[in-house]
């Protein structure tokens, strides 16, 4: 039998510490500027949202339950990002990455915590936070997108992790956020969305700044690994319903979540529906493909989904 040490998967944690010499000079000015912007643009979920303006009296019991589930689901997703940031911090430190990245991600963890809290508070104001999905089979769709595992896997290049997480998934999420703000009439729900989006702008900018600093130094093989990571994120995560319930595999859980979104959208409390989000999603994927090709020379394939006509 093989020794126990060889039976477990190797992770970045198995690499020896290599902290010194510790360099804190500016290496990627754009990211250092994002770090300073993040520290000076803090907001407080308990004080900076006009919670007293949220009047729930016009909504039916069914709408309120749906909205509670919707905002609880958002809180679950944001909570997952809280552990994603430290995993990437470990990777940055183990690979002795530019100090700008480590500084920025210290603030990013705080921002994801803030997003989880504000979504929790919104659910509470609507009648009460819901701790888990009604149907257990939906937990897999909202639990993780695999970034923590990718971040600790030395066989996945860091550039692939950032390209997949930020320049693909977070860019798509950003476009959907902008769409949600445009269609959400409730002023408090819209204020919550706008507050989160203010931080997400910096998160997306970080990804492109890092990748633009690294692309000139990558081999063809490394670029291929980046491309593979992005394709996996779009095909296995985004097109599997991680952010949008209507893209989930059909079944009782997906139908329940789609109904939650529809009722919340009808109430104007923050969600969207398939017929409105679909063109936004398609345009976002096309924008990401175009930008990666123009900036990095990466050519993403066309994608397919049974709920979307043709390739996109």
C-alpha positions as protocol buffer text, in pm:
chain_id: "A"
residue {
  index: 1
  type: UNK
  ca { x: 0 y: 0 z: 0 }
}
residue {
  index: 2
  type: UNK
  ca { x: 125 y: 350 z: -84 }
}
residue {
  index: 3
  type: UNK
  ca { x: 231 y: 570 z: 208 }
}
residue {
  index: 4
  type: UNK
  ca { x: -47 y: 793 z: 341 }
}
residue {
  index: 5
  type: UNK
  ca { x: 136 y: 1105 z: 226 }
}
residue {
  index: 6
  type: UNK
  ca { x: 113 y: 995 z: -137 }
}
residue {
  index: 7
  type: UNK
  ca { x: -253 y: 899 z: -116 }
}
residue {
  index: 8
  type: UNK
  ca { x: -374 y: 1252 z: -54 }
}
residue {
  index: 9
  type: UNK
  ca { x: -397 y: 1525 z: -315 }
}
residue {
  index: 10
  type: UNK
  ca { x: -105 y: 1764 z: -323 }
}
residue {
  index: 11
  type: UNK
  ca { x: -204 y: 2126 z: -254 }
}
residue {
  index: 12
  type: UNK
  ca { x: -26 y: 2457 z: -241 }
}
residue {
  index: 13
  type: UNK
  ca { x: -19 y: 2417 z: 138 }
}
residue {
  index: 14
  type: UNK
  ca { x: 243 y: 2144 z: 98 }
}
residue {
  index: 15
  type: UNK
  ca { x: 492 y: 2394 z: -46 }
}
residue {
  index: 16
  type: UNK
  ca { x: 749 y: 2531 z: 204 }
}
residue {
  index: 17
  type: UNK
  ca { x: 712 y: 2882 z: 342 }
}
residue {
  index: 18
  type: UNK
  ca { x: 895 y: 3135 z: 127 }
}
residue {
  index: 19
  type: UNK
  ca { x: 807 y: 3470 z: 278 }
}
residue {
  index: 20
  type: UNK
  ca { x: 1144 y: 3646 z: 286 }
}
residue {
  index: 21
  type: UNK
  ca { x: 1277 y: 3873 z: 161 }
}
residue {
  index: 22
  type: UNK
  ca { x: 945 y: 4053 z: 212 }
}
residue {
  index: 23
  type: UNK
  ca { x: 895 y: 4315 z: -56 }
}
residue {
  index: 24
  type: UNK
  ca { x: 624 y: 4578 z: -7 }
}
residue {
  index: 25
  type: UNK
  ca { x: 712 y: 4805 z: -299 }
}
residue {
  index: 26
  type: UNK
  ca { x: 449 y: 4890 z: -560 }
}
residue {
  index: 27
  type: UNK
  ca { x: 470 y: 4638 z: -844 }
}
residue {
  index: 28
  type: UNK
  ca { x: 127 y: 4670 z: -1006 }
}
residue {
  index: 29
  type: UNK
  ca { x: 26 y: 5038 z: -964 }
}
residue {
  index: 30
  type: UNK
  ca { x: -331 y: 4982 z: -1085 }
}
residue {
  index: 31
  type: UNK
  ca { x: -393 y: 4724 z: -811 }
}
residue {
  index: 32
  type: UNK
  ca { x: -226 y: 4939 z: -544 }
}
residue {
  index: 33
  type: UNK
  ca { x: -461 y: 5222 z: -646 }
}
residue {
  index: 34
  type: UNK
  ca { x: -757 y: 4984 z: -616 }
}
residue {
  index: 35
  type: UNK
  ca { x: -640 y: 4894 z: -265 }
}
residue {
  index: 36
  type: UNK
  ca { x: -632 y: 5261 z: -164 }
}
residue {
  index: 37
  type: UNK
  ca { x: -973 y: 5320 z: -324 }
}
residue {
  index: 38
  type: UNK
  ca { x: -1116 y: 5025 z: -131 }
}
residue {
  index: 39
  type: UNK
  ca { x: -985 y: 5154 z: 201 }
}
residue {
  index: 40
  type: UNK
  ca { x: -1132 y: 5501 z: 141 }
}
residue {
  index: 41
  type: UNK
  ca { x: -1472 y: 5387 z: 12 }
}
residue {
  index: 42
  type: UNK
  ca { x: -1596 y: 5177 z: 302 }
}
residue {
  index: 43
  type: UNK
  ca { x: -1968 y: 5158 z: 381 }
}
residue {
  index: 44
  type: UNK
  ca { x: -2161 y: 5015 z: 674 }
}
residue {
  index: 45
  type: UNK
  ca { x: -2452 y: 4775 z: 605 }
}
residue {
  index: 46
  type: UNK
  ca { x: -2628 y: 4875 z: 927 }
}
residue {
  index: 47
  type: UNK
  ca { x: -2592 y: 5252 z: 888 }
}
residue {
  index: 48
  type: UNK
  ca { x: -2556 y: 5339 z: 520 }
}
residue {
  index: 49
  type: UNK
  ca { x: -2872 y: 5170 z: 390 }
}
residue {
  index: 50
  type: UNK
  ca { x: -3201 y: 5353 z: 450 }
}
residue {
  index: 51
  type: UNK
  ca { x: -3363 y: 5056 z: 626 }
}
residue {
  index: 52
  type: UNK
  ca { x: -3653 y: 5258 z: 778 }
}
residue {
  index: 53
  type: UNK
  ca { x: -3767 y: 5338 z: 422 }
}
residue {
  index: 54
  type: UNK
  ca { x: -3841 y: 4970 z: 354 }
}
residue {
  index: 55
  type: UNK
  ca { x: -4221 y: 4940 z: 378 }
}
residue {
  index: 56
  type: UNK
  ca { x: -4328 y: 4576 z: 344 }
}
residue {
  index: 57
  type: UNK
  ca { x: -4700 y: 4640 z: 390 }
}
residue {
  index: 58
  type: UNK
  ca { x: -4785 y: 4647 z: 14 }
}
residue {
  index: 59
  type: UNK
  ca { x: -4654 y: 4294 z: -45 }
}
residue {
  index: 60
  type: UNK
  ca { x: -4837 y: 3965 z: -13 }
}
residue {
  index: 61
  type: UNK
  ca { x: -4720 y: 3691 z: 221 }
}
residue {
  index: 62
  type: UNK
  ca { x: -4617 y: 3485 z: -82 }
}
residue {
  index: 63
  type: UNK
  ca { x: -4409 y: 3771 z: -227 }
}
residue {
  index: 64
  type: UNK
  ca { x: -4240 y: 3836 z: 106 }
}
residue {
  index: 65
  type: UNK
  ca { x: -4147 y: 3471 z: 153 }
}
residue {
  index: 66
  type: UNK
  ca { x: -4002 y: 3462 z: -199 }
}
residue {
  index: 67
  type: UNK
  ca { x: -3803 y: 3782 z: -140 }
}
residue {
  index: 68
  type: UNK
  ca { x: -3675 y: 3645 z: 191 }
}
residue {
  index: 69
  type: UNK
  ca { x: -3553 y: 3333 z: 10 }
}
residue {
  index: 70
  type: UNK
  ca { x: -3401 y: 3538 z: -272 }
}
residue {
  index: 71
  type: UNK
  ca { x: -3199 y: 3763 z: -41 }
}
residue {
  index: 72
  type: UNK
  ca { x: -3105 y: 3469 z: 182 }
}
residue {
  index: 73
  type: UNK
  ca { x: -2973 y: 3291 z: -126 }
}
residue {
  index: 74
  type: UNK
  ca { x: -2768 y: 3598 z: -210 }
}
residue {
  index: 75
  type: UNK
  ca { x: -2628 y: 3594 z: 144 }
}
residue {
  index: 76
  type: UNK
  ca { x: -2529 y: 3225 z: 104 }
}
residue {
  index: 77
  type: UNK
  ca { x: -2338 y: 3306 z: -214 }
}
residue {
  index: 78
  type: UNK
  ca { x: -2162 y: 3608 z: -64 }
}
residue {
  index: 79
  type: UNK
  ca { x: -2073 y: 3404 z: 244 }
}
residue {
  index: 80
  type: UNK
  ca { x: -1902 y: 3150 z: 20 }
}
residue {
  index: 81
  type: UNK
  ca { x: -1681 y: 3426 z: -119 }
}
residue {
  index: 82
  type: UNK
  ca { x: -1558 y: 3504 z: 234 }
}
residue {
  index: 83
  type: UNK
  ca { x: -1359 y: 3178 z: 238 }
}
residue {
  index: 84
  type: UNK
  ca { x: -1258 y: 3213 z: -127 }
}
residue {
  index: 85
  type: UNK
  ca { x: -1053 y: 3528 z: -57 }
}
residue {
  index: 86
  type: UNK
  ca { x: -829 y: 3378 z: 217 }
}
residue {
  index: 87
  type: UNK
  ca { x: -764 y: 3073 z: -3 }
}
residue {
  index: 88
  type: UNK
  ca { x: -635 y: 3305 z: -273 }
}
residue {
  index: 89
  type: UNK
  ca { x: -436 y: 3501 z: -15 }
}
residue {
  index: 90
  type: UNK
  ca { x: -256 y: 3180 z: 76 }
}
residue {
  index: 91
  type: UNK
  ca { x: -179 y: 3125 z: -292 }
}
residue {
  index: 92
  type: UNK
  ca { x: -49 y: 3481 z: -331 }
}
residue {
  index: 93
  type: UNK
  ca { x: 180 y: 3438 z: -31 }
}
residue {
  index: 94
  type: UNK
  ca { x: 301 y: 3089 z: -127 }
}
residue {
  index: 95
  type: UNK
  ca { x: 391 y: 3210 z: -476 }
}
residue {
  index: 96
  type: UNK
  ca { x: 536 y: 3537 z: -346 }
}
residue {
  index: 97
  type: UNK
  ca { x: 308 y: 3742 z: -570 }
}
residue {
  index: 98
  type: UNK
  ca { x: 315 y: 4119 z: -594 }
}
residue {
  index: 99
  type: UNK
  ca { x: 239 y: 4276 z: -254 }
}
residue {
  index: 100
  type: UNK
  ca { x: -30 y: 4489 z: -416 }
}
residue {
  index: 101
  type: UNK
  ca { x: -239 y: 4173 z: -465 }
}
residue {
  index: 102
  type: UNK
  ca { x: -209 y: 4066 z: -104 }
}
residue {
  index: 103
  type: UNK
  ca { x: -300 y: 4412 z: 22 }
}
residue {
  index: 104
  type: UNK
  ca { x: -604 y: 4435 z: -206 }
}
residue {
  index: 105
  type: UNK
  ca { x: -737 y: 4092 z: -112 }
}
residue {
  index: 106
  type: UNK
  ca { x: -718 y: 4175 z: 259 }
}
residue {
  index: 107
  type: UNK
  ca { x: -984 y: 4438 z: 185 }
}
residue {
  index: 108
  type: UNK
  ca { x: -1173 y: 4214 z: -58 }
}
residue {
  index: 109
  type: UNK
  ca { x: -1242 y: 3965 z: 223 }
}
residue {
  index: 110
  type: UNK
  ca { x: -1392 y: 4247 z: 427 }
}
residue {
  index: 111
  type: UNK
  ca { x: -1604 y: 4357 z: 132 }
}
residue {
  index: 112
  type: UNK
  ca { x: -1746 y: 4008 z: 76 }
}
residue {
  index: 113
  type: UNK
  ca { x: -1831 y: 3995 z: 447 }
}
residue {
  index: 114
  type: UNK
  ca { x: -2012 y: 4325 z: 408 }
}
residue {
  index: 115
  type: UNK
  ca { x: -2209 y: 4190 z: 112 }
}
residue {
  index: 116
  type: UNK
  ca { x: -2316 y: 3882 z: 309 }
}
residue {
  index: 117
  type: UNK
  ca { x: -2426 y: 4101 z: 599 }
}
residue {
  index: 118
  type: UNK
  ca { x: -2629 y: 4344 z: 388 }
}
residue {
  index: 119
  type: UNK
  ca { x: -2811 y: 4058 z: 211 }
}
residue {
  index: 120
  type: UNK
  ca { x: -2880 y: 3897 z: 550 }
}
residue {
  index: 121
  type: UNK
  ca { x: -3018 y: 4226 z: 681 }
}
residue {
  index: 122
  type: UNK
  ca { x: -3240 y: 4265 z: 375 }
}
residue {
  index: 123
  type: UNK
  ca { x: -3385 y: 3917 z: 430 }
}
residue {
  index: 124
  type: UNK
  ca { x: -3441 y: 3998 z: 797 }
}
residue {
  index: 125
  type: UNK
  ca { x: -3625 y: 4320 z: 711 }
}
residue {
  index: 126
  type: UNK
  ca { x: -3853 y: 4127 z: 476 }
}
residue {
  index: 127
  type: UNK
  ca { x: -3960 y: 3890 z: 752 }
}
residue {
  index: 128
  type: UNK
  ca { x: -3660 y: 3678 z: 842 }
}
residue {
  index: 129
  type: UNK
  ca { x: -3341 y: 3526 z: 704 }
}
residue {
  index: 130
  type: UNK
  ca { x: -3371 y: 3165 z: 584 }
}
residue {
  index: 131
  type: UNK
  ca { x: -3073 y: 2952 z: 682 }
}
residue {
  index: 132
  type: UNK
  ca { x: -3076 y: 2694 z: 401 }
}
residue {
  index: 133
  type: UNK
  ca { x: -3254 y: 2598 z: 77 }
}
residue {
  index: 134
  type: UNK
  ca { x: -3596 y: 2435 z: 103 }
}
residue {
  index: 135
  type: UNK
  ca { x: -3478 y: 2152 z: -120 }
}
residue {
  index: 136
  type: UNK
  ca { x: -3145 y: 1993 z: -32 }
}
residue {
  index: 137
  type: UNK
  ca { x: -3056 y: 1916 z: -395 }
}
residue {
  index: 138
  type: UNK
  ca { x: -3024 y: 2289 z: -461 }
}
residue {
  index: 139
  type: UNK
  ca { x: -2746 y: 2321 z: -203 }
}
residue {
  index: 140
  type: UNK
  ca { x: -2490 y: 2197 z: -454 }
}
residue {
  index: 141
  type: UNK
  ca { x: -2578 y: 2476 z: -694 }
}
residue {
  index: 142
  type: UNK
  ca { x: -2529 y: 2753 z: -440 }
}
residue {
  index: 143
  type: UNK
  ca { x: -2257 y: 2606 z: -220 }
}
residue {
  index: 144
  type: UNK
  ca { x: -1941 y: 2665 z: -421 }
}
residue {
  index: 145
  type: UNK
  ca { x: -1802 y: 2727 z: -767 }
}
residue {
  index: 146
  type: UNK
  ca { x: -1482 y: 2536 z: -693 }
}
residue {
  index: 147
  type: UNK
  ca { x: -1250 y: 2836 z: -663 }
}
residue {
  index: 148
  type: UNK
  ca { x: -1121 y: 2743 z: -318 }
}
residue {
  index: 149
  type: UNK
  ca { x: -1007 y: 2406 z: -453 }
}
residue {
  index: 150
  type: UNK
  ca { x: -858 y: 2567 z: -764 }
}
residue {
  index: 151
  type: UNK
  ca { x: -675 y: 2826 z: -554 }
}
residue {
  index: 152
  type: UNK
  ca { x: -496 y: 2556 z: -355 }
}
residue {
  index: 153
  type: UNK
  ca { x: -423 y: 2331 z: -654 }
}
residue {
  index: 154
  type: UNK
  ca { x: -65 y: 2382 z: -780 }
}
residue {
  index: 155
  type: UNK
  ca { x: -159 y: 2221 z: -1111 }
}
residue {
  index: 156
  type: UNK
  ca { x: -397 y: 2511 z: -1188 }
}
residue {
  index: 157
  type: UNK
  ca { x: -198 y: 2827 z: -1266 }
}
residue {
  index: 158
  type: UNK
  ca { x: -290 y: 3129 z: -1059 }
}
residue {
  index: 159
  type: UNK
  ca { x: -362 y: 3317 z: -1380 }
}
residue {
  index: 160
  type: UNK
  ca { x: -624 y: 3054 z: -1466 }
}
residue {
  index: 161
  type: UNK
  ca { x: -791 y: 3092 z: -1126 }
}
residue {
  index: 162
  type: UNK
  ca { x: -812 y: 3473 z: -1153 }
}
residue {
  index: 163
  type: UNK
  ca { x: -922 y: 3466 z: -1518 }
}
residue {
  index: 164
  type: UNK
  ca { x: -1199 y: 3216 z: -1440 }
}
residue {
  index: 165
  type: UNK
  ca { x: -1318 y: 3370 z: -1113 }
}
residue {
  index: 166
  type: UNK
  ca { x: -1285 y: 3740 z: -1187 }
}
residue {
  index: 167
  type: UNK
  ca { x: -1257 y: 3804 z: -1559 }
}
residue {
  index: 168
  type: UNK
  ca { x: -1531 y: 3552 z: -1639 }
}
residue {
  index: 169
  type: UNK
  ca { x: -1764 y: 3478 z: -1345 }
}
residue {
  index: 170
  type: UNK
  ca { x: -1746 y: 3815 z: -1168 }
}
residue {
  index: 171
  type: UNK
  ca { x: -1778 y: 4005 z: -1495 }
}
residue {
  index: 172
  type: UNK
  ca { x: -2097 y: 3814 z: -1575 }
}
residue {
  index: 173
  type: UNK
  ca { x: -2226 y: 3875 z: -1222 }
}
residue {
  index: 174
  type: UNK
  ca { x: -2142 y: 4245 z: -1257 }
}
residue {
  index: 175
  type: UNK
  ca { x: -2347 y: 4279 z: -1576 }
}
residue {
  index: 176
  type: UNK
  ca { x: -2641 y: 4107 z: -1407 }
}
residue {
  index: 177
  type: UNK
  ca { x: -2606 y: 4341 z: -1107 }
}
residue {
  index: 178
  type: UNK
  ca { x: -2626 y: 4642 z: -1337 }
}
residue {
  index: 179
  type: UNK
  ca { x: -2936 y: 4490 z: -1497 }
}
residue {
  index: 180
  type: UNK
  ca { x: -3094 y: 4431 z: -1153 }
}
residue {
  index: 181
  type: UNK
  ca { x: -3039 y: 4792 z: -1055 }
}
residue {
  index: 182
  type: UNK
  ca { x: -3207 y: 4907 z: -1376 }
}
residue {
  index: 183
  type: UNK
  ca { x: -3521 y: 4698 z: -1319 }
}
residue {
  index: 184
  type: UNK
  ca { x: -3563 y: 4715 z: -939 }
}
residue {
  index: 185
  type: UNK
  ca { x: -3814 y: 4983 z: -837 }
}
residue {
  index: 186
  type: UNK
  ca { x: -3797 y: 4933 z: -460 }
}
residue {
  index: 187
  type: UNK
  ca { x: -3556 y: 5205 z: -345 }
}
residue {
  index: 188
  type: UNK
  ca { x: -3407 y: 5010 z: -54 }
}
residue {
  index: 189
  type: UNK
  ca { x: -3349 y: 4695 z: -260 }
}
residue {
  index: 190
  type: UNK
  ca { x: -3190 y: 4912 z: -531 }
}
residue {
  index: 191
  type: UNK
  ca { x: -2971 y: 5085 z: -272 }
}
residue {
  index: 192
  type: UNK
  ca { x: -2844 y: 4749 z: -147 }
}
residue {
  index: 193
  type: UNK
  ca { x: -2763 y: 4638 z: -502 }
}
residue {
  index: 194
  type: UNK
  ca { x: -2587 y: 4966 z: -583 }
}
residue {
  index: 195
  type: UNK
  ca { x: -2378 y: 4943 z: -265 }
}
residue {
  index: 196
  type: UNK
  ca { x: -2260 y: 4592 z: -351 }
}
residue {
  index: 197
  type: UNK
  ca { x: -2191 y: 4692 z: -710 }
}
residue {
  index: 198
  type: UNK
  ca { x: -1961 y: 4975 z: -596 }
}
residue {
  index: 199
  type: UNK
  ca { x: -1727 y: 4711 z: -453 }
}
residue {
  index: 200
  type: UNK
  ca { x: -1768 y: 4470 z: -744 }
}
residue {
  index: 201
  type: UNK
  ca { x: -1635 y: 4734 z: -984 }
}
residue {
  index: 202
  type: UNK
  ca { x: -1300 y: 4714 z: -804 }
}
residue {
  index: 203
  type: UNK
  ca { x: -1308 y: 4334 z: -789 }
}
residue {
  index: 204
  type: UNK
  ca { x: -1344 y: 4313 z: -1165 }
}
residue {
  index: 205
  type: UNK
  ca { x: -1077 y: 4578 z: -1225 }
}
residue {
  index: 206
  type: UNK
  ca { x: -834 y: 4379 z: -1007 }
}
residue {
  index: 207
  type: UNK
  ca { x: -869 y: 4073 z: -1229 }
}
residue {
  index: 208
  type: UNK
  ca { x: -794 y: 4254 z: -1553 }
}
residue {
  index: 209
  type: UNK
  ca { x: -506 y: 4451 z: -1399 }
}
residue {
  index: 210
  type: UNK
  ca { x: -343 y: 4133 z: -1270 }
}
residue {
  index: 211
  type: UNK
  ca { x: -395 y: 3940 z: -1593 }
}
residue {
  index: 212
  type: UNK
  ca { x: -266 y: 4225 z: -1810 }
}
residue {
  index: 213
  type: UNK
  ca { x: 52 y: 4227 z: -1600 }
}
residue {
  index: 214
  type: UNK
  ca { x: 98 y: 3852 z: -1642 }
}
residue {
  index: 215
  type: UNK
  ca { x: -10 y: 3775 z: -2000 }
}
residue {
  index: 216
  type: UNK
  ca { x: 320 y: 3892 z: -2161 }
}
residue {
  index: 217
  type: UNK
  ca { x: 509 y: 3641 z: -1945 }
}
residue {
  index: 218
  type: UNK
  ca { x: 294 y: 3333 z: -2012 }
}
residue {
  index: 219
  type: UNK
  ca { x: 390 y: 3052 z: -2246 }
}
residue {
  index: 220
  type: UNK
  ca { x: 151 y: 2907 z: -2499 }
}
residue {
  index: 221
  type: UNK
  ca { x: 93 y: 2613 z: -2265 }
}
residue {
  index: 222
  type: UNK
  ca { x: 14 y: 2842 z: -1975 }
}
residue {
  index: 223
  type: UNK
  ca { x: -225 y: 3046 z: -2189 }
}
residue {
  index: 224
  type: UNK
  ca { x: -396 y: 2721 z: -2281 }
}
residue {
  index: 225
  type: UNK
  ca { x: -440 y: 2640 z: -1911 }
}
residue {
  index: 226
  type: UNK
  ca { x: -595 y: 2985 z: -1857 }
}
residue {
  index: 227
  type: UNK
  ca { x: -834 y: 2924 z: -2145 }
}
residue {
  index: 228
  type: UNK
  ca { x: -930 y: 2583 z: -2004 }
}
residue {
  index: 229
  type: UNK
  ca { x: -1003 y: 2732 z: -1661 }
}
residue {
  index: 230
  type: UNK
  ca { x: -1229 y: 3000 z: -1809 }
}
residue {
  index: 231
  type: UNK
  ca { x: -1417 y: 2746 z: -2023 }
}
residue {
  index: 232
  type: UNK
  ca { x: -1470 y: 2523 z: -1720 }
}
residue {
  index: 233
  type: UNK
  ca { x: -1604 y: 2816 z: -1518 }
}
residue {
  index: 234
  type: UNK
  ca { x: -1856 y: 2911 z: -1786 }
}
residue {
  index: 235
  type: UNK
  ca { x: -1964 y: 2559 z: -1883 }
}
residue {
  index: 236
  type: UNK
  ca { x: -1965 y: 2387 z: -1543 }
}
residue {
  index: 237
  type: UNK
  ca { x: -2053 y: 2675 z: -1312 }
}
residue {
  index: 238
  type: UNK
  ca { x: -2230 y: 2963 z: -1486 }
}
residue {
  index: 239
  type: UNK
  ca { x: -2427 y: 2743 z: -1728 }
}
residue {
  index: 240
  type: UNK
  ca { x: -2513 y: 2512 z: -1438 }
}
residue {
  index: 241
  type: UNK
  ca { x: -2707 y: 2783 z: -1257 }
}
residue {
  index: 242
  type: UNK
  ca { x: -2460 y: 2905 z: -995 }
}
residue {
  index: 243
  type: UNK
  ca { x: -2574 y: 3267 z: -1034 }
}
residue {
  index: 244
  type: UNK
  ca { x: -2901 y: 3222 z: -1228 }
}
residue {
  index: 245
  type: UNK
  ca { x: -3158 y: 2961 z: -1125 }
}
residue {
  index: 246
  type: UNK
  ca { x: -3314 y: 2936 z: -1473 }
}
residue {
  index: 247
  type: UNK
  ca { x: -2985 y: 2792 z: -1603 }
}
residue {
  index: 248
  type: UNK
  ca { x: -2989 y: 2510 z: -1345 }
}
residue {
  index: 249
  type: UNK
  ca { x: -3059 y: 2148 z: -1443 }
}
residue {
  index: 250
  type: UNK
  ca { x: -3435 y: 2102 z: -1451 }
}
residue {
  index: 251
  type: UNK
  ca { x: -3597 y: 1954 z: -1144 }
}
residue {
  index: 252
  type: UNK
  ca { x: -3808 y: 2046 z: -838 }
}
residue {
  index: 253
  type: UNK
  ca { x: -3531 y: 2257 z: -681 }
}
residue {
  index: 254
  type: UNK
  ca { x: -3471 y: 2463 z: -995 }
}
residue {
  index: 255
  type: UNK
  ca { x: -3844 y: 2518 z: -1050 }
}
residue {
  index: 256
  type: UNK
  ca { x: -3883 y: 2635 z: -690 }
}
residue {
  index: 257
  type: UNK
  ca { x: -3597 y: 2882 z: -719 }
}
residue {
  index: 258
  type: UNK
  ca { x: -3721 y: 3013 z: -1053 }
}
residue {
  index: 259
  type: UNK
  ca { x: -4060 y: 3077 z: -893 }
}
residue {
  index: 260
  type: UNK
  ca { x: -3887 y: 3257 z: -604 }
}
residue {
  index: 261
  type: UNK
  ca { x: -3712 y: 3483 z: -855 }
}
residue {
  index: 262
  type: UNK
  ca { x: -4032 y: 3554 z: -1045 }
}
residue {
  index: 263
  type: UNK
  ca { x: -4232 y: 3646 z: -735 }
}
residue {
  index: 264
  type: UNK
  ca { x: -3951 y: 3868 z: -606 }
}
residue {
  index: 265
  type: UNK
  ca { x: -3921 y: 4038 z: -946 }
}
residue {
  index: 266
  type: UNK
  ca { x: -4298 y: 4095 z: -964 }
}
residue {
  index: 267
  type: UNK
  ca { x: -4278 y: 4261 z: -622 }
}
residue {
  index: 268
  type: UNK
  ca { x: -3991 y: 4480 z: -743 }
}
residue {
  index: 269
  type: UNK
  ca { x: -3767 y: 4364 z: -458 }
}
residue {
  index: 270
  type: UNK
  ca { x: -3451 y: 4280 z: -645 }
}
residue {
  index: 271
  type: UNK
  ca { x: -3466 y: 3969 z: -864 }
}
residue {
  index: 272
  type: UNK
  ca { x: -3495 y: 3918 z: -1237 }
}
residue {
  index: 273
  type: UNK
  ca { x: -3650 y: 3653 z: -1461 }
}
residue {
  index: 274
  type: UNK
  ca { x: -3531 y: 3437 z: -1748 }
}
residue {
  index: 275
  type: UNK
  ca { x: -3681 y: 3641 z: -2031 }
}
residue {
  index: 276
  type: UNK
  ca { x: -3514 y: 3961 z: -1905 }
}
residue {
  index: 277
  type: UNK
  ca { x: -3183 y: 3817 z: -1789 }
}
residue {
  index: 278
  type: UNK
  ca { x: -3118 y: 3591 z: -2087 }
}
residue {
  index: 279
  type: UNK
  ca { x: -3009 y: 3866 z: -2331 }
}
residue {
  index: 280
  type: UNK
  ca { x: -2796 y: 4023 z: -2055 }
}
residue {
  index: 281
  type: UNK
  ca { x: -2624 y: 3691 z: -1986 }
}
residue {
  index: 282
  type: UNK
  ca { x: -2560 y: 3621 z: -2354 }
}
residue {
  index: 283
  type: UNK
  ca { x: -2421 y: 3970 z: -2413 }
}
residue {
  index: 284
  type: UNK
  ca { x: -2199 y: 3936 z: -2105 }
}
residue {
  index: 285
  type: UNK
  ca { x: -2045 y: 3608 z: -2222 }
}
residue {
  index: 286
  type: UNK
  ca { x: -1990 y: 3758 z: -2567 }
}
residue {
  index: 287
  type: UNK
  ca { x: -1823 y: 4065 z: -2413 }
}
residue {
  index: 288
  type: UNK
  ca { x: -1592 y: 3848 z: -2201 }
}
residue {
  index: 289
  type: UNK
  ca { x: -1498 y: 3640 z: -2508 }
}
residue {
  index: 290
  type: UNK
  ca { x: -1425 y: 3954 z: -2713 }
}
residue {
  index: 291
  type: UNK
  ca { x: -1224 y: 4123 z: -2438 }
}
residue {
  index: 292
  type: UNK
  ca { x: -1013 y: 3813 z: -2369 }
}
residue {
  index: 293
  type: UNK
  ca { x: -937 y: 3771 z: -2736 }
}
residue {
  index: 294
  type: UNK
  ca { x: -844 y: 4136 z: -2785 }
}
residue {
  index: 295
  type: UNK
  ca { x: -643 y: 4165 z: -2462 }
}
residue {
  index: 296
  type: UNK
  ca { x: -486 y: 3820 z: -2426 }
}
residue {
  index: 297
  type: UNK
  ca { x: -520 y: 3645 z: -2762 }
}
residue {
  index: 298
  type: UNK
  ca { x: -738 y: 3375 z: -2604 }
}
residue {
  index: 299
  type: UNK
  ca { x: -1019 y: 3240 z: -2819 }
}
residue {
  index: 300
  type: UNK
  ca { x: -1308 y: 3103 z: -2615 }
}
residue {
  index: 301
  type: UNK
  ca { x: -1537 y: 2860 z: -2797 }
}
residue {
  index: 302
  type: UNK
  ca { x: -1904 y: 2917 z: -2859 }
}
residue {
  index: 303
  type: UNK
  ca { x: -2126 y: 2785 z: -2580 }
}
residue {
  index: 304
  type: UNK
  ca { x: -2461 y: 2609 z: -2578 }
}
residue {
  index: 305
  type: UNK
  ca { x: -2745 y: 2569 z: -2329 }
}
residue {
  index: 306
  type: UNK
  ca { x: -3083 y: 2407 z: -2387 }
}
residue {
  index: 307
  type: UNK
  ca { x: -3262 y: 2725 z: -2274 }
}
residue {
  index: 308
  type: UNK
  ca { x: -3073 y: 2946 z: -2518 }
}
residue {
  index: 309
  type: UNK
  ca { x: -3138 y: 2922 z: -2890 }
}
residue {
  index: 310
  type: UNK
  ca { x: -2825 y: 2849 z: -3090 }
}
residue {
  index: 311
  type: UNK
  ca { x: -2464 y: 2908 z: -2991 }
}
residue {
  index: 312
  type: UNK
  ca { x: -2357 y: 3223 z: -2815 }
}
